[in-house]
Amino acid sequence: MSRRGAARARASLAFAGALRGLAASPVTSTVATATIALCLLLAAAFALLLGNMERVLERFGEEVHVSAYLADGLAAAEQERLAEGVGALPGVESVTLVTKEAALERFRASPFGRAALVEGLDDNPLPASLEVVLAPEARSRDGVEALVAALRGVPGIAELGYGHEWVEGYARAVSVVRGLALAIGTVLALATLLIVANTIRLSIYARRDELEILQLVGAGRAFVATPFLLEGVLEGALGGLAALAALAAGFRAARALLGGGLELLLGYVEPSFFGVGGALALVAAGAALGLVGSAAAMTMLRVARP
Amino acid sequence: MSRRGPEPTPSGSGGLVRLYHVSKAYQAGSWALRDVSLELEKGELAFVTGPSGAGKSTLMRLMFAAERPSEGQILVLGRNLGRLGPPGVAKLRRRIGVVFQDFKLLHRRTVEDNVGVALDVVGVAGPERKARVFAMLKRVGLQHRRHQHPLSLSGGEQQRLALARALVNDPELLVADEPTGNLDPELTAEIMELIASAAARGTAVFVATHDHALVERWGKRRLRLEGGRLVEDVRLGRP
């Protein structure tokens, strides 16, 4: 038999052994698979939340702009000149002048029914403003701060708005969620490893007679251990698939239940599920958990000395 | 009889199995085997006899490295068992066929797989595995039972199955602990025919037994253990 043929035969034997192991102890195998699924479900839910929260930050980065509110009483020509001057500042991509009238129109057209608030007013209380869009290389916290510092010294600009507090608070929340996910994920992974290792140990114990016989007819450690390692990998991969299915169902249900509220929570970023890479990573993480748990259990195997 | 027991036959320098002053104690001061020296040649069929507790099973287990000697040296198929690590033990066992008193069959696997497992560990697969398993089962008369499980077989059939697994790799050494213990005379003769034919093909065979009639009928060499000591090593002079 060729070397490749022999390797294929060994792989096929190991796979058959793993399937036999799963079938021989369905309860313990199911417990291990469910544990891995639960662990991955929680970790993946955090990852999904994090991914969507980070997209909000990314979007803010892409759309970052500074609003410079102009002092009342500036003539249109002065406003134009001011806009040109600001447009020449470093880190500025474009400047749009929003006149008092245009600001009022926008306010009326906003989606929160604010039109009634300004219906009875004699004067337009909204100031004219310059909407300053940052150049791509300046779209960072430092870039925003440098531009704001430059604008503060410009005569005719009364006030600046750039939503930094909201962004910084959101970034802090993302950071907390990331830390939580890491801590919870670590604890869950360790607990899962222990459970998988003990499940495989039970499986080894249930089949100790068979293992003893295999060793007595000359089976090496790899021959005996590989089916158990594969058993762990299969349990893990199945757990990963189950977690993926449960998370997808939960995600769909949350979208249906919360509707536009979810988009509002995410700052008008449409929530998105894992792509193919993410889904594969989840299944691979399950397989890896199963493999490490099985490997830990392999310390039970000794050369049979009946 | 000397206190040290018989020394290995001088002419046996090429022996497949060599024991030099081997002792085995499971507990300090309680010897299961004491100062045993012997050699076994290629194709030799030797019976190990003695009362219960004489050390027959211990001697068998030492030969396939299921035990390590407390004292002395054991060379099997050119390997010093005292120096073999687990991988070396596994490789050595692939060249040894063992028939256990309690058969040690895989009850969740078919008859065919019970024999095939000895081929699996040496990497024989596919049509060759199938053909060799079938031929072996035919030799022991179990080819029609190959898809059944061991628990559906009679005691005699299980014994033949255990022998088929031990012989399927054409081992250089066959170690059989009471291989005919549960069989009627007819089946005993069948099993012994198989064992003798293995010896005729060059396999060195150790058979542990209580059955003196078996030794008289089939034996070419008789080793007798008493209280863990080898007290007799007789070549019976049959062709």
Coordinates of N, CA and C in Angstrom, one line a residue, chain A residues 66-155:
Chain A
V66 N -17.0 68.9 11.8 CA -17.0 69.8 12.9 C -18.0 71.0 12.5
S67 N -18.9 71.3 13.4 CA -19.8 72.4 13.0 C -19.3 73.7 13.7
A68 N -19.1 74.7 12.9 CA -18.7 76.0 13.5 C -19.8 77.0 13.4
Y69 N -20.4 77.3 14.5 CA -21.6 78.2 14.5 C -21.1 79.7 14.4
L70 N -21.7 80.4 13.5 CA -21.2 81.8 13.3 C -21.9 82.8 14.1
A71 N -21.3 83.8 14.4 CA -21.9 84.9 15.3 C -23.0 85.5 14.5
D72 N -24.0 85.9 15.2 CA -25.2 86.6 14.5 C -24.7 87.9 13.9
G73 N -25.3 88.3 12.9 CA -25.0 89.6 12.3 C -24.0 89.7 11.3
L74 N -23.4 88.5 11.0 CA -22.3 88.6 9.9 C -23.0 88.6 8.6
A75 N -22.5 89.5 7.7 CA -23.1 89.6 6.4 C -22.7 88.4 5.5
A76 N -23.5 88.2 4.5 CA -23.3 87.0 3.7 C -21.9 86.9 3.1
A77 N -21.4 88.1 2.7 CA -20.1 88.1 2.1 C -19.0 87.7 3.1
E78 N -19.2 88.2 4.4 CA -18.3 87.8 5.4 C -18.3 86.3 5.7
Q79 N -19.6 85.8 5.7 CA -19.7 84.4 5.9 C -19.0 83.6 4.8
E80 N -19.1 84.1 3.6 CA -18.4 83.4 2.4 C -16.9 83.4 2.6
R81 N -16.4 84.6 3.1 CA -15.0 84.8 3.2 C -14.5 83.9 4.4
L82 N -15.3 83.8 5.4 CA -14.9 82.9 6.5 C -14.8 81.5 6.1
A83 N -15.8 81.1 5.3 CA -15.8 79.7 4.8 C -14.6 79.4 4.0
E84 N -14.2 80.3 3.2 CA -13.0 80.1 2.3 C -11.7 80.0 3.2
G85 N -11.7 80.9 4.3 CA -10.5 80.8 5.2 C -10.4 79.5 5.9
V86 N -11.6 79.0 6.4 CA -11.6 77.8 7.1 C -11.2 76.6 6.2
G87 N -11.7 76.7 4.9 CA -11.4 75.7 3.9 C -9.9 75.6 3.7
A88 N -9.1 76.6 3.9 CA -7.7 76.6 3.7 C -6.9 76.0 4.9
L89 N -7.6 75.8 6.0 CA -6.9 75.3 7.2 C -6.4 73.8 6.9
P90 N -5.3 73.5 7.5 CA -4.8 72.1 7.3 C -5.8 71.0 7.9
G91 N -5.9 69.9 7.2 CA -6.8 68.8 7.7 C -8.2 69.0 7.4
V92 N -8.5 70.0 6.5 CA -9.9 70.3 6.1 C -10.1 69.8 4.7
E93 N -11.2 69.0 4.5 CA -11.4 68.5 3.2 C -12.4 69.4 2.4
S94 N -13.5 69.8 3.1 CA -14.5 70.7 2.5 C -15.2 71.5 3.6
V95 N -15.7 72.6 3.1 CA -16.5 73.4 4.0 C -17.8 73.7 3.3
T96 N -19.0 73.6 4.1 CA -20.3 73.9 3.5 C -20.9 75.0 4.4
L97 N -21.3 76.1 3.8 CA -21.9 77.1 4.5 C -23.4 76.8 4.6
V98 N -23.9 76.8 5.9 CA -25.3 76.5 6.1 C -25.9 77.9 6.6
T99 N -26.7 78.5 5.8 CA -27.2 79.8 6.3 C -28.3 79.6 7.3
K100 N -28.7 80.7 8.0 CA -29.8 80.6 9.0 C -31.0 80.0 8.4
E101 N -31.4 80.4 7.2 CA -32.6 79.9 6.5 C -32.5 78.4 6.3
A102 N -31.3 78.0 5.8 CA -31.1 76.6 5.4 C -31.2 75.8 6.7
A103 N -30.6 76.3 7.8 CA -30.6 75.6 9.1 C -32.1 75.4 9.6
L104 N -32.9 76.4 9.4 CA -34.3 76.3 9.8 C -35.1 75.3 9.0
E105 N -34.8 75.3 7.7 CA -35.4 74.3 6.8 C -35.1 72.9 7.2
R106 N -33.8 72.7 7.5 CA -33.3 71.3 8.0 C -34.0 70.9 9.3
F107 N -34.2 71.9 10.2 CA -34.8 71.6 11.4 C -36.3 71.2 11.2
R108 N -36.9 71.9 10.3 CA -38.3 71.5 10.1 C -38.4 70.2 9.4
A109 N -37.5 69.8 8.6 CA -37.6 68.6 7.9 C -37.0 67.4 8.7
S110 N -36.5 67.6 9.9 CA -35.9 66.5 10.6 C -37.0 65.5 11.0
P111 N -36.6 64.2 11.2 CA -37.6 63.2 11.3 C -38.3 63.1 12.7
F112 N -38.0 64.0 13.6 CA -38.6 63.9 14.9 C -39.8 64.8 15.2
G113 N -40.4 65.3 14.1 CA -41.6 66.2 14.2 C -41.3 67.5 14.9
R114 N -40.2 68.1 14.6 CA -39.8 69.4 15.3 C -40.4 70.6 14.7
A115 N -41.1 70.4 13.6 CA -41.6 71.5 12.8 C -42.5 72.4 13.7
A116 N -43.3 71.8 14.5 CA -44.2 72.6 15.3 C -43.5 73.5 16.3
L117 N -42.3 73.1 16.7 CA -41.6 73.9 17.7 C -41.3 75.3 17.2
V118 N -41.1 75.4 15.8 CA -40.7 76.7 15.3 C -41.8 77.4 14.5
E119 N -43.0 76.8 14.6 CA -44.1 77.4 13.8 C -44.4 78.8 14.2
G120 N -44.5 79.0 15.5 CA -45.0 80.3 16.0 C -43.9 81.4 16.2
L121 N -42.7 81.1 15.9 CA -41.6 82.1 16.1 C -41.5 83.2 15.1
D122 N -41.3 84.4 15.6 CA -41.1 85.6 14.7 C -39.8 85.6 14.0
D123 N -38.8 85.3 14.9 CA -37.4 85.3 14.3 C -36.9 83.9 14.2
N124 N -35.9 83.7 13.3 CA -35.2 82.4 13.2 C -34.1 82.4 14.2
P125 N -34.3 81.5 15.2 CA -33.3 81.5 16.3 C -32.0 80.7 16.0
L126 N -32.0 80.0 14.8 CA -30.9 79.1 14.5 C -29.8 79.9 13.9
P127 N -28.5 79.7 14.3 CA -27.4 80.4 13.7 C -27.0 79.8 12.4
A128 N -26.3 80.6 11.6 CA -25.6 80.1 10.4 C -24.4 79.3 10.9
S129 N -24.0 78.4 10.0 CA -22.8 77.6 10.5 C -22.0 77.1 9.3
L130 N -20.8 76.7 9.6 CA -19.9 76.1 8.6 C -19.8 74.6 9.0
E131 N -20.1 73.7 8.0 CA -19.9 72.3 8.3 C -18.6 71.9 7.7
V132 N -17.7 71.6 8.6 CA -16.3 71.3 8.1 C -16.1 69.8 8.1
V133 N -15.8 69.3 6.9 CA -15.5 67.8 6.8 C -14.0 67.6 6.8
L134 N -13.5 66.7 7.7 CA -12.1 66.6 7.8 C -11.5 65.7 6.6
A135 N -10.3 66.0 6.3 CA -9.6 65.2 5.3 C -9.3 63.8 5.9
P136 N -9.3 62.7 5.0 CA -9.2 61.4 5.6 C -8.0 61.2 6.6
E137 N -6.9 61.9 6.3 CA -5.7 61.7 7.2 C -5.9 62.4 8.6
A138 N -6.9 63.3 8.6 CA -7.2 64.0 9.9 C -8.4 63.4 10.7
R139 N -8.9 62.3 10.2 CA -10.1 61.8 10.8 C -9.7 60.9 12.0
S140 N -9.3 61.6 13.0 CA -9.0 60.9 14.3 C -9.2 61.9 15.4
R141 N -9.1 61.4 16.6 CA -9.4 62.2 17.8 C -8.4 63.4 17.8
D142 N -7.2 63.1 17.5 CA -6.1 64.2 17.5 C -6.4 65.2 16.4
G143 N -6.8 64.7 15.2 CA -7.1 65.5 14.1 C -8.3 66.5 14.4
V144 N -9.3 65.9 15.0 CA -10.5 66.8 15.4 C -10.0 67.9 16.4
E145 N -9.2 67.5 17.4 CA -8.8 68.4 18.4 C -8.0 69.5 17.8
A146 N -7.1 69.2 16.9 CA -6.2 70.2 16.3 C -7.0 71.2 15.5
L147 N -8.0 70.7 14.7 CA -8.9 71.6 13.9 C -9.7 72.5 14.8
V148 N -10.2 71.9 15.9 CA -11.1 72.7 16.9 C -10.2 73.8 17.5
A149 N -9.0 73.5 17.8 CA -8.1 74.5 18.4 C -7.8 75.6 17.4
A150 N -7.7 75.2 16.1 CA -7.4 76.2 15.1 C -8.7 77.1 14.9
L151 N -9.9 76.5 14.9 CA -11.1 77.2 14.7 C -11.5 78.2 15.8
R152 N -11.0 77.8 17.0 CA -11.4 78.6 18.2 C -10.8 80.1 18.0
G153 N -9.7 80.2 17.3 CA -9.1 81.5 17.2 C -9.6 82.3 16.1
V154 N -10.6 81.8 15.3 CA -11.0 82.5 14.1 C -12.2 83.5 14.5
P155 N -12.0 84.8 14.2 CA -13.0 85.8 14.5 C -14.3 85.5 13.7

